[in-house]
């Protein structure tokens, strides 16, 4: 958290006004949710920290929102409050809550068995769908993008014979250990806040700033990096877009160094049906996508090029027998395949993305107009259907700048104020998603609510 006692303003807003807003909005939140507060306000019995997963207490609200139901782009809480949902499970439900085609597929498969470590008819259809959609010839199925990234990095190390990987400062790749590093005052360190990590993760991980081609070239110069793993756009703190020529240089430099390139599209799948890589002509050796690929059912995919598959095949034929360390018992279960097939064939369509992009452009323009009207030193960034307002001037160039632009106290106050006006956004970095189920009226309500909160802050 940023220290607030030494500053008079955050994001151009007086700290006293931020505190006043958060306090008053917290009271409003509590008053509207007596049933929820009674059930979860003091923690849920039997769970460590009072919640089933620790990040449920990381939301800025006084206590977690207890969900009664979710459908389309709307959440209803245990007190009957309805929220226009622009968080959408932080991308897990990017295509809307319980898309009809996915719900039908789940019901159908539930009567046929949920897991049996063997393929189903849906699996036969999925392979060609992945090839056509994302452009790589060979695929495997995992349960989370964290799993998929771990497995893909194992392949990269196996086929290159190299130990090190390279990440960009501020990256997001789930909870993959090797990627939990940061640059602080120019020095690579373990990411602050890691629990129970006893290793120096920087021993086998190099880290440079996004968009810094010179630093990237220097880091690859020793030809000891097995793989560069990156998001096409940094999305973990405040959004950072690639500068012109960056991805071309990244691909050229990795090839020159004999280093594989892994593109993780878990957040940037908001760009289009084939992700950012397909839309912008990137040529990854390895590819990972999790979260929304099965419409909200836990699943992920990881693919590889023809060359990588051939190298891994040769490696696999000569390695000693035994468990590869890749795959889990529930990976590639038939429920995943049923939901994934329905998602790819019926939900994640060109028409859906065209609709999402149109509303995202409208949201971008509306938020920008509010910021300009109130002369706030903020900006808006967007990648496809993913939009963020950032409480600092922009655009941002790298993860270091994104970290400094993060304003937790201010963002928390805005978040609760928007909830009280019927709008839910992501809790950590002002992220908003447009789904195929999102309505134009919901976007208008979000812009109106944001305007009301901005006016109060800027008064």
Short mmCIF file of C-alpha atoms in Angstrom, two decimals:
data_model
loop_
_atom_site.label_atom_id
_atom_site.label_comp_id
_atom_site.label_asym_id
_atom_site.label_seq_id
_atom_site.Cartn_x
_atom_site.Cartn_y
_atom_site.Cartn_z
CA UNK A 1 0.00 0.00 0.00
CA UNK A 2 1.12 3.55 -0.65
CA UNK A 3 1.73 5.67 2.42
CA UNK A 4 -0.88 8.39 2.76
CA UNK A 5 0.31 10.23 5.85
CA UNK A 6 3.11 12.04 3.99
CA UNK A 7 0.98 13.23 1.07
CA UNK A 8 -1.72 15.83 0.79
CA UNK A 9 -3.16 14.41 -2.44
CA UNK A 10 -3.40 11.15 -4.38
CA UNK A 11 -4.19 11.19 -8.07
CA UNK A 12 -4.82 14.90 -7.82
CA UNK A 13 -7.43 14.45 -5.08
CA UNK A 14 -7.06 15.69 -1.50
CA UNK A 15 -6.46 12.74 0.86
CA UNK A 16 -8.99 14.06 3.36
CA UNK A 17 -11.66 14.07 0.66
CA UNK A 18 -10.75 10.50 -0.33
CA UNK A 19 -11.05 9.35 3.29
CA UNK A 20 -14.37 11.15 3.68
CA UNK A 21 -15.74 9.53 0.52
CA UNK A 22 -14.67 6.05 1.57
CA UNK A 23 -16.10 6.42 5.07
CA UNK A 24 -19.48 7.69 3.91
CA UNK A 25 -19.74 5.13 1.10
CA UNK A 26 -18.84 2.30 3.51
CA UNK A 27 -21.77 3.33 5.70
CA UNK A 28 -24.09 3.33 2.70
CA UNK A 29 -22.83 -0.09 1.66
CA UNK A 30 -23.50 -1.56 5.12
CA UNK A 31 -26.98 -0.04 5.35
CA UNK A 32 -27.98 -1.65 2.04
CA UNK A 33 -26.76 -5.14 3.06
CA UNK A 34 -27.95 -6.13 6.54
CA UNK A 35 -28.50 -9.77 5.58
CA UNK A 36 -25.06 -10.08 3.99
CA UNK A 37 -23.37 -8.39 6.94
CA UNK A 38 -25.05 -10.77 9.37
CA UNK A 39 -23.83 -13.77 7.39
CA UNK A 40 -20.31 -12.74 6.32
CA UNK A 41 -19.53 -9.48 8.11
CA UNK A 42 -17.56 -11.27 10.81
CA UNK A 43 -16.18 -13.98 8.54
CA UNK A 44 -17.58 -17.30 7.38
CA UNK A 45 -17.30 -20.13 9.88
CA UNK A 46 -14.77 -22.83 9.14
CA UNK A 47 -12.65 -20.87 6.67
CA UNK A 48 -9.16 -19.52 7.28
CA UNK A 49 -9.50 -15.75 7.37
CA UNK A 50 -13.27 -16.13 7.19
CA UNK A 51 -13.41 -16.75 3.43
CA UNK A 52 -12.94 -19.76 1.11
CA UNK A 53 -10.16 -17.96 -0.81
CA UNK A 54 -8.10 -15.20 0.74
CA UNK A 55 -8.56 -12.65 -2.03
CA UNK A 56 -12.27 -12.48 -1.23
CA UNK A 57 -11.29 -10.19 1.66
CA UNK A 58 -9.09 -8.04 -0.58
CA UNK A 59 -12.07 -6.23 -2.11
CA UNK A 60 -12.41 -2.63 -0.85
CA UNK A 61 -15.95 -3.16 0.41
CA UNK A 62 -16.41 -3.39 4.22
CA UNK A 63 -17.19 -7.11 3.83
CA UNK A 64 -17.52 -9.37 0.78
CA UNK A 65 -20.59 -9.06 -1.40
CA UNK A 66 -22.56 -12.26 -0.79
CA UNK A 67 -23.83 -13.34 -4.20
CA UNK A 68 -27.28 -14.86 -4.54
CA UNK A 69 -27.12 -15.30 -8.31
CA UNK A 70 -25.48 -14.03 -11.48
CA UNK A 71 -26.83 -14.03 -15.00
CA UNK A 72 -25.58 -12.32 -18.12
CA UNK A 73 -23.87 -9.16 -16.90
CA UNK A 74 -25.81 -8.75 -13.66
CA UNK A 75 -25.13 -9.94 -10.12
CA UNK A 76 -27.82 -10.08 -7.43
CA UNK A 77 -26.61 -10.14 -3.85
CA UNK A 78 -28.13 -11.76 -0.78
CA UNK A 79 -30.02 -8.55 0.05
CA UNK A 80 -31.60 -8.28 -3.39
CA UNK A 81 -29.29 -5.51 -4.63
CA UNK A 82 -28.64 -5.80 -8.37
CA UNK A 83 -25.27 -4.79 -9.76
CA UNK A 84 -24.22 -4.20 -13.35
CA UNK A 85 -21.17 -6.47 -13.41
CA UNK A 86 -18.14 -5.13 -15.25
CA UNK A 87 -15.69 -7.21 -13.20
CA UNK A 88 -17.06 -10.50 -14.53
CA UNK A 89 -14.95 -12.64 -12.23
CA UNK A 90 -11.80 -10.72 -13.24
CA UNK A 91 -12.12 -12.19 -16.77
CA UNK A 92 -13.30 -15.67 -15.74
CA UNK A 93 -16.83 -14.73 -16.84
CA UNK A 94 -15.76 -12.32 -19.58
CA UNK A 95 -18.37 -13.85 -21.88
CA UNK A 96 -21.14 -13.31 -19.32
CA UNK A 97 -22.40 -15.37 -16.41
CA UNK A 98 -23.71 -18.80 -17.45
CA UNK A 99 -23.95 -18.35 -21.23
CA UNK A 100 -26.91 -20.40 -22.40
CA UNK A 101 -24.85 -22.66 -24.67
CA UNK A 102 -22.38 -23.41 -21.88
CA UNK A 103 -25.11 -24.07 -19.34
CA UNK A 104 -26.73 -26.56 -21.74
CA UNK A 105 -23.41 -28.31 -22.31
CA UNK A 106 -22.78 -28.58 -18.56
CA UNK A 107 -26.25 -30.06 -17.94
CA UNK A 108 -25.77 -32.55 -20.76
CA UNK A 109 -22.32 -33.67 -19.59
CA UNK A 110 -23.30 -33.85 -15.92
CA UNK A 111 -25.35 -36.95 -16.66
CA UNK A 112 -22.50 -38.61 -18.54
CA UNK A 113 -19.79 -38.37 -15.92
CA UNK A 114 -17.60 -35.50 -14.74
CA UNK A 115 -14.11 -36.98 -14.95
CA UNK A 116 -12.59 -40.25 -16.12
CA UNK A 117 -9.08 -39.54 -17.46
CA UNK A 118 -10.16 -40.52 -20.98
CA UNK A 119 -11.25 -38.46 -24.00
CA UNK A 120 -14.83 -37.75 -24.99
CA UNK A 121 -16.53 -36.93 -28.29
CA UNK A 122 -16.17 -33.25 -27.43
CA UNK A 123 -12.39 -33.70 -27.20
CA UNK A 124 -12.33 -34.84 -30.84
CA UNK A 125 -13.95 -31.56 -31.84
CA UNK A 126 -11.81 -29.35 -29.60
CA UNK A 127 -8.41 -30.08 -31.21
CA UNK A 128 -9.31 -28.69 -34.66
CA UNK A 129 -11.18 -25.79 -33.06
CA UNK A 130 -8.04 -24.71 -31.21
CA UNK A 131 -5.90 -25.05 -34.32
CA UNK A 132 -8.28 -22.93 -36.37
CA UNK A 133 -8.90 -20.34 -33.68
CA UNK A 134 -5.38 -19.70 -32.41
CA UNK A 135 -3.15 -20.86 -35.27
CA UNK A 136 -0.86 -23.33 -33.49
CA UNK A 137 -0.93 -27.03 -34.42
CA UNK A 138 -0.52 -28.83 -31.09
CA UNK A 139 -2.44 -28.37 -27.83
CA UNK A 140 -2.88 -29.64 -24.29
CA UNK A 141 -5.59 -28.93 -21.72
CA UNK A 142 -5.02 -27.89 -18.11
CA UNK A 143 -7.24 -26.57 -15.33
CA UNK A 144 -5.84 -23.06 -14.80
CA UNK A 145 -3.58 -20.72 -16.74
CA UNK A 146 -1.09 -21.03 -13.88
CA UNK A 147 -0.88 -24.77 -14.58
CA UNK A 148 -0.62 -24.19 -18.31
CA UNK A 149 2.18 -21.65 -17.91
CA UNK A 150 4.11 -23.99 -15.62
CA UNK A 151 3.82 -26.84 -18.09
CA UNK A 152 4.77 -24.68 -21.09
CA UNK A 153 7.84 -23.39 -19.27
CA UNK A 154 8.88 -26.98 -18.54
CA UNK A 155 8.69 -27.73 -22.25
CA UNK A 156 10.75 -24.62 -23.03
CA UNK A 157 13.48 -25.64 -20.61
CA UNK A 158 13.43 -29.22 -21.82
CA UNK A 159 13.87 -28.42 -25.50
CA UNK A 160 16.41 -25.61 -25.08
CA UNK A 161 18.47 -27.15 -22.30
CA UNK A 162 18.46 -23.75 -20.61
CA UNK A 163 17.39 -22.91 -17.08
CA UNK A 164 16.53 -19.22 -17.13
CA UNK A 165 13.36 -17.49 -18.20
CA UNK A 166 12.72 -13.78 -18.75
CA UNK A 167 9.71 -11.77 -17.63
CA UNK A 168 8.69 -8.12 -17.80
CA UNK A 169 8.35 -6.02 -14.68
CA UNK A 170 4.70 -5.87 -13.60
CA UNK A 171 3.75 -9.06 -15.46
CA UNK A 172 0.82 -11.34 -14.65
CA UNK A 173 1.03 -15.10 -15.19
CA UNK A 174 -1.11 -16.44 -12.37
CA UNK A 175 0.89 -17.83 -9.47
CA UNK A 176 3.81 -19.26 -11.44
CA UNK A 177 6.70 -19.05 -8.99
CA UNK A 178 9.38 -17.98 -11.44
CA UNK A 179 7.35 -14.97 -12.56
CA UNK A 180 6.90 -13.61 -9.03
CA UNK A 181 9.74 -11.11 -9.35
CA UNK A 182 9.85 -7.33 -9.61
CA UNK A 183 12.30 -4.52 -10.28
CA UNK A 184 12.64 -2.23 -7.27
CA UNK A 185 15.05 0.69 -7.69
CA UNK A 186 16.39 -1.14 -10.73
CA UNK A 187 17.23 -4.30 -8.77
CA UNK A 188 15.56 -7.70 -9.42
CA UNK A 189 13.92 -9.01 -6.23
CA UNK A 190 11.26 -11.47 -5.15
CA UNK A 191 7.84 -9.85 -5.46
CA UNK A 192 6.98 -8.14 -2.15
CA UNK A 193 4.31 -9.94 -0.16
CA UNK A 194 5.10 -13.51 -1.24
CA UNK A 195 4.17 -15.95 1.51
CA UNK A 196 6.53 -18.77 2.42
CA UNK A 197 8.88 -18.32 -0.54
CA UNK A 198 12.33 -19.44 0.63
CA UNK A 199 14.15 -19.22 -2.70
CA UNK A 200 15.73 -16.30 -4.50
CA UNK A 201 13.55 -16.44 -7.60
CA UNK A 202 15.83 -14.06 -9.48
CA UNK A 203 18.50 -16.78 -9.69
CA UNK A 204 16.71 -18.40 -12.62
CA UNK A 205 14.58 -15.45 -13.78
CA UNK A 206 15.71 -12.33 -15.60
CA UNK A 207 13.47 -9.27 -15.46
CA UNK A 208 13.43 -6.13 -17.60
CA UNK A 209 10.95 -3.35 -18.22
CA UNK A 210 8.23 -3.75 -20.85
CA UNK A 211 8.86 -1.72 -24.04
CA UNK A 212 12.62 -1.49 -23.28
CA UNK A 213 14.12 -3.11 -26.37
CA UNK A 214 17.68 -2.31 -25.37
CA UNK A 215 17.35 -3.97 -21.98
CA UNK A 216 15.68 -6.97 -23.59
CA UNK A 217 18.49 -7.38 -26.10
CA UNK A 218 21.11 -7.17 -23.35
CA UNK A 219 19.30 -9.73 -21.19
CA UNK A 220 19.11 -12.20 -24.07
CA UNK A 221 22.71 -11.63 -25.13
CA UNK A 222 24.21 -14.48 -23.11
CA UNK A 223 21.93 -16.96 -24.91
CA UNK A 224 21.02 -18.57 -21.57
CA UNK A 225 17.28 -17.78 -21.55
CA UNK A 226 14.98 -20.68 -22.41
CA UNK A 227 11.83 -18.62 -22.76
CA UNK A 228 10.42 -15.12 -22.61
CA UNK A 229 6.94 -15.30 -21.09
CA UNK A 230 4.81 -12.22 -21.59
CA UNK A 231 1.36 -10.77 -21.88
CA UNK A 232 0.95 -8.83 -25.14
CA UNK A 233 -0.27 -5.94 -22.97
CA UNK A 234 0.62 -5.54 -19.30
CA UNK A 235 -2.60 -5.89 -17.32
CA UNK A 236 -1.69 -6.70 -13.73
CA UNK A 237 -1.55 -3.22 -12.18
CA UNK A 238 -2.36 -0.32 -14.47
CA UNK A 239 -2.60 -1.19 -18.16
CA UNK A 240 0.52 -0.68 -20.29
CA UNK A 241 0.19 -0.95 -24.06
CA UNK A 242 3.09 -2.06 -26.28
CA UNK A 243 4.83 0.75 -28.12
CA UNK A 244 5.04 0.55 -31.93
CA UNK A 245 7.69 -1.94 -32.96
CA UNK A 246 8.05 -3.57 -29.55
CA UNK A 247 6.51 -6.92 -30.44
CA UNK A 248 8.41 -7.07 -33.72
CA UNK A 249 11.65 -6.52 -31.81
CA UNK A 250 10.67 -9.06 -29.17
CA UNK A 251 10.13 -11.74 -31.80
CA UNK A 252 13.30 -10.87 -33.71
CA UNK A 253 15.49 -10.83 -30.60
CA UNK A 254 14.14 -14.07 -29.15
CA UNK A 255 14.72 -15.90 -32.42
CA UNK A 256 18.23 -14.51 -32.71
CA UNK A 257 19.02 -15.71 -29.18
CA UNK A 258 17.50 -19.19 -29.61
CA UNK A 259 14.91 -18.27 -26.98
CA UNK A 260 11.29 -19.38 -27.18
CA UNK A 261 8.45 -16.87 -26.92
CA UNK A 262 5.40 -17.68 -24.77
CA UNK A 263 2.38 -15.41 -25.16
CA UNK A 264 -0.06 -15.54 -22.23
CA UNK A 265 -3.47 -14.26 -23.38
CA UNK A 266 -5.37 -14.89 -20.15
CA UNK A 267 -6.38 -11.22 -19.92
CA UNK A 268 -5.83 -9.98 -23.47
CA UNK A 269 -8.29 -12.48 -24.96
CA UNK A 270 -10.53 -9.41 -24.70
CA UNK A 271 -8.94 -8.32 -28.02
CA UNK A 272 -10.68 -10.78 -30.32
CA UNK A 273 -11.73 -14.41 -30.84
CA UNK A 274 -8.12 -15.44 -31.53
CA UNK A 275 -6.62 -13.16 -28.93
CA UNK A 276 -4.19 -10.29 -29.29
CA UNK A 277 -1.59 -12.52 -30.95
CA UNK A 278 -3.87 -13.57 -33.80
CA UNK A 279 -5.27 -10.08 -34.35
CA UNK A 280 -1.85 -8.42 -34.45
CA UNK A 281 0.05 -11.18 -36.25
CA UNK A 282 2.33 -12.21 -33.40
CA UNK A 283 4.07 -15.56 -33.85
CA UNK A 284 4.48 -17.25 -30.46
CA UNK A 285 6.27 -20.56 -30.01
CA UNK A 286 4.04 -21.30 -27.02
CA UNK A 287 0.59 -19.94 -26.19
CA UNK A 288 -1.50 -19.97 -23.00
CA UNK A 289 -5.10 -19.02 -22.35
CA UNK A 290 -7.15 -19.66 -19.22
CA UNK A 291 -10.10 -18.09 -17.37
CA UNK A 292 -12.92 -17.57 -19.94
CA UNK A 293 -12.04 -20.30 -22.45
CA UNK A 294 -14.68 -22.66 -21.02
CA UNK A 295 -17.25 -19.99 -20.17
CA UNK A 296 -16.41 -19.95 -16.45
CA UNK A 297 -15.70 -23.65 -15.88
CA UNK A 298 -12.07 -23.92 -14.67
CA UNK A 299 -10.02 -24.79 -17.76
CA UNK A 300 -7.01 -23.61 -19.72
CA UNK A 301 -5.24 -24.41 -22.96
CA UNK A 302 -1.59 -24.36 -23.96
CA UNK A 303 -0.31 -24.79 -27.47
CA UNK A 304 3.00 -25.06 -29.29
CA UNK A 305 4.41 -24.59 -32.75
CA UNK A 306 5.40 -27.38 -35.12
CA UNK A 307 9.09 -26.80 -34.34
CA UNK A 308 8.62 -26.90 -30.57
CA UNK A 309 6.48 -30.02 -30.81
CA UNK A 310 9.18 -31.76 -32.87
CA UNK A 311 11.90 -30.76 -30.42
CA UNK A 312 9.84 -31.94 -27.47
CA UNK A 313 9.05 -35.22 -29.20
CA UNK A 314 12.76 -35.86 -29.67
CA UNK A 315 13.46 -34.92 -26.05
CA UNK A 316 10.65 -37.12 -24.76
CA UNK A 317 11.93 -40.15 -26.63
CA UNK A 318 15.33 -39.92 -24.96
CA UNK A 319 14.51 -38.80 -21.41
CA UNK A 320 14.36 -41.32 -18.62
CA UNK A 321 10.94 -42.83 -17.87
CA UNK A 322 8.79 -41.28 -15.16
CA UNK A 323 6.33 -38.50 -14.41
CA UNK A 324 7.01 -35.39 -16.51
CA UNK A 325 5.66 -32.96 -13.91
CA UNK A 326 3.03 -31.81 -16.41
CA UNK A 327 -0.68 -32.43 -16.02
CA UNK A 328 -3.03 -32.95 -13.10
CA UNK A 329 -5.67 -35.61 -12.50
CA UNK A 330 -8.51 -33.26 -13.40
CA UNK A 331 -6.83 -31.78 -16.48
CA UNK A 332 -8.78 -32.42 -19.71
CA UNK A 333 -11.86 -33.73 -17.98
CA UNK A 334 -15.04 -34.10 -20.06
CA UNK A 335 -16.83 -31.25 -18.30
CA UNK A 336 -14.06 -28.91 -19.44
CA UNK A 337 -14.35 -30.17 -23.01
CA UNK A 338 -18.13 -29.81 -23.10
CA UNK A 339 -18.01 -26.24 -21.79
CA UNK A 340 -15.04 -25.30 -23.95
CA UNK A 341 -16.62 -26.61 -27.13
CA UNK A 342 -19.82 -24.66 -26.46
CA UNK A 343 -17.77 -21.53 -25.70
CA UNK A 344 -15.64 -21.71 -28.84
CA UNK A 345 -18.44 -22.70 -31.20
CA UNK A 346 -21.35 -20.64 -29.90
CA UNK A 347 -20.23 -17.89 -27.53
CA UNK A 348 -16.73 -16.63 -28.41
CA UNK A 349 -17.75 -15.54 -31.92
CA UNK A 350 -16.72 -12.75 -34.29
CA UNK A 351 -20.15 -11.17 -33.89
CA UNK A 352 -19.89 -11.24 -30.10
CA UNK A 353 -16.49 -9.54 -30.19
CA UNK A 354 -17.69 -6.89 -32.62
CA UNK A 355 -20.52 -6.07 -30.21
CA UNK A 356 -18.17 -6.06 -27.20
CA UNK A 357 -15.67 -3.82 -28.95
CA UNK A 358 -18.33 -1.30 -29.90
CA UNK A 359 -19.57 -0.93 -26.33
CA UNK A 360 -16.01 -0.81 -25.00
CA UNK A 361 -15.24 2.09 -27.33
CA UNK A 362 -18.32 3.87 -26.01
CA UNK A 363 -17.22 3.24 -22.42
CA UNK A 364 -13.69 4.47 -23.18
CA UNK A 365 -15.02 7.68 -24.72
CA UNK A 366 -17.52 8.26 -21.91
CA UNK A 367 -15.00 7.83 -19.11
CA UNK A 368 -12.46 9.99 -20.93
CA UNK A 369 -15.05 12.76 -21.34
CA UNK A 370 -15.78 12.69 -17.59
CA UNK A 371 -12.07 12.88 -16.76
CA UNK A 372 -11.60 15.79 -19.14
CA UNK A 373 -14.68 17.60 -17.87
CA UNK A 374 -13.45 17.53 -14.29
CA UNK A 375 -9.83 18.20 -15.31
CA UNK A 376 -8.57 15.16 -13.47
CA UNK A 377 -4.95 14.06 -14.06
CA UNK A 378 -6.16 10.58 -15.07
CA UNK A 379 -6.45 8.62 -18.29
CA UNK A 380 -8.23 5.62 -19.84
CA UNK A 381 -6.56 2.59 -21.48
CA UNK A 382 -8.23 -0.14 -23.48
CA UNK A 383 -7.42 -3.45 -25.15
CA UNK A 384 -10.50 -4.68 -26.99
CA UNK A 385 -13.34 -5.26 -24.52
CA UNK A 386 -11.08 -4.54 -21.53
CA UNK A 387 -11.11 -0.93 -20.28
CA UNK A 388 -9.36 0.71 -17.32
CA UNK A 389 -9.39 4.20 -15.88
CA UNK A 390 -6.06 5.01 -14.28
CA UNK A 391 -5.74 7.68 -11.61
CA UNK A 392 -2.54 9.12 -13.08
CA UNK A 393 -1.46 10.78 -16.33
CA UNK A 394 -0.69 8.48 -19.24
CA UNK A 395 -0.04 6.58 -21.33
CA UNK A 396 2.20 4.43 -19.14
CA UNK A 397 5.32 2.92 -20.68
CA UNK A 398 6.29 0.07 -18.36
CA UNK A 399 5.59 -1.83 -15.16
CA UNK A 400 7.57 0.56 -13.00
CA UNK A 401 5.43 3.47 -14.13
CA UNK A 402 2.29 1.36 -13.71
CA UNK A 403 3.20 0.53 -10.11
CA UNK A 404 3.73 4.21 -9.31
CA UNK A 405 0.41 5.09 -10.95
CA UNK A 406 -1.48 2.64 -8.74
CA UNK A 407 -3.45 4.59 -6.09
CA UNK A 408 -4.99 2.01 -3.71
CA UNK A 409 -6.72 4.41 -1.30
CA UNK A 410 -8.33 6.44 -4.06
CA UNK A 411 -9.25 3.37 -6.13
CA UNK A 412 -10.83 1.71 -3.09
CA UNK A 413 -13.00 4.74 -2.38
CA UNK A 414 -14.14 4.91 -6.01
CA UNK A 415 -14.87 1.20 -6.08
CA UNK A 416 -17.24 1.26 -3.08
CA UNK A 417 -18.90 4.43 -4.35
CA UNK A 418 -19.60 2.73 -7.70
CA UNK A 419 -21.03 -0.35 -5.96
CA UNK A 420 -23.43 1.92 -4.08
CA UNK A 421 -24.54 3.29 -7.44
CA UNK A 422 -25.23 -0.18 -8.81
CA UNK A 423 -21.98 -0.86 -10.64
CA UNK A 424 -19.31 -3.48 -9.92
CA UNK A 425 -15.80 -3.14 -11.37
CA UNK A 426 -12.66 -5.16 -10.62
CA UNK A 427 -11.42 -4.53 -7.08
CA UNK A 428 -7.70 -4.07 -7.67
CA UNK A 429 -6.98 -1.85 -10.66
CA UNK A 430 -10.16 -0.24 -11.99
CA UNK A 431 -10.62 -2.88 -14.70
CA UNK A 432 -13.92 -3.15 -16.56
CA UNK A 433 -15.01 -5.75 -19.10
CA UNK A 434 -17.72 -5.68 -21.70
CA UNK A 435 -19.37 -9.07 -22.29
CA UNK A 436 -21.72 -10.20 -25.06
CA UNK A 437 -24.49 -9.93 -22.44
CA UNK A 438 -23.66 -6.34 -21.42
CA UNK A 439 -26.33 -3.85 -22.43
CA UNK A 440 -25.84 -0.30 -23.69
CA UNK A 441 -27.94 0.90 -20.75
CA UNK A 442 -25.48 -0.70 -18.34
CA UNK A 443 -22.58 1.15 -19.96
CA UNK A 444 -24.55 4.39 -19.68
CA UNK A 445 -25.20 3.74 -15.98
CA UNK A 446 -21.51 3.09 -15.40
CA UNK A 447 -20.53 6.36 -17.08
CA UNK A 448 -23.19 8.24 -15.09
CA UNK A 449 -22.05 6.68 -11.82
CA UNK A 450 -18.40 7.41 -12.58
CA UNK A 451 -19.33 11.00 -13.37
CA UNK A 452 -21.13 11.40 -10.05
CA UNK A 453 -18.16 10.03 -8.10
CA UNK A 454 -15.67 12.11 -10.07
CA UNK A 455 -17.72 15.25 -9.47
CA UNK A 456 -17.72 14.59 -5.74
CA UNK A 457 -13.98 14.03 -5.67
CA UNK A 458 -13.20 17.04 -7.82
CA UNK A 459 -15.60 19.44 -6.11
#
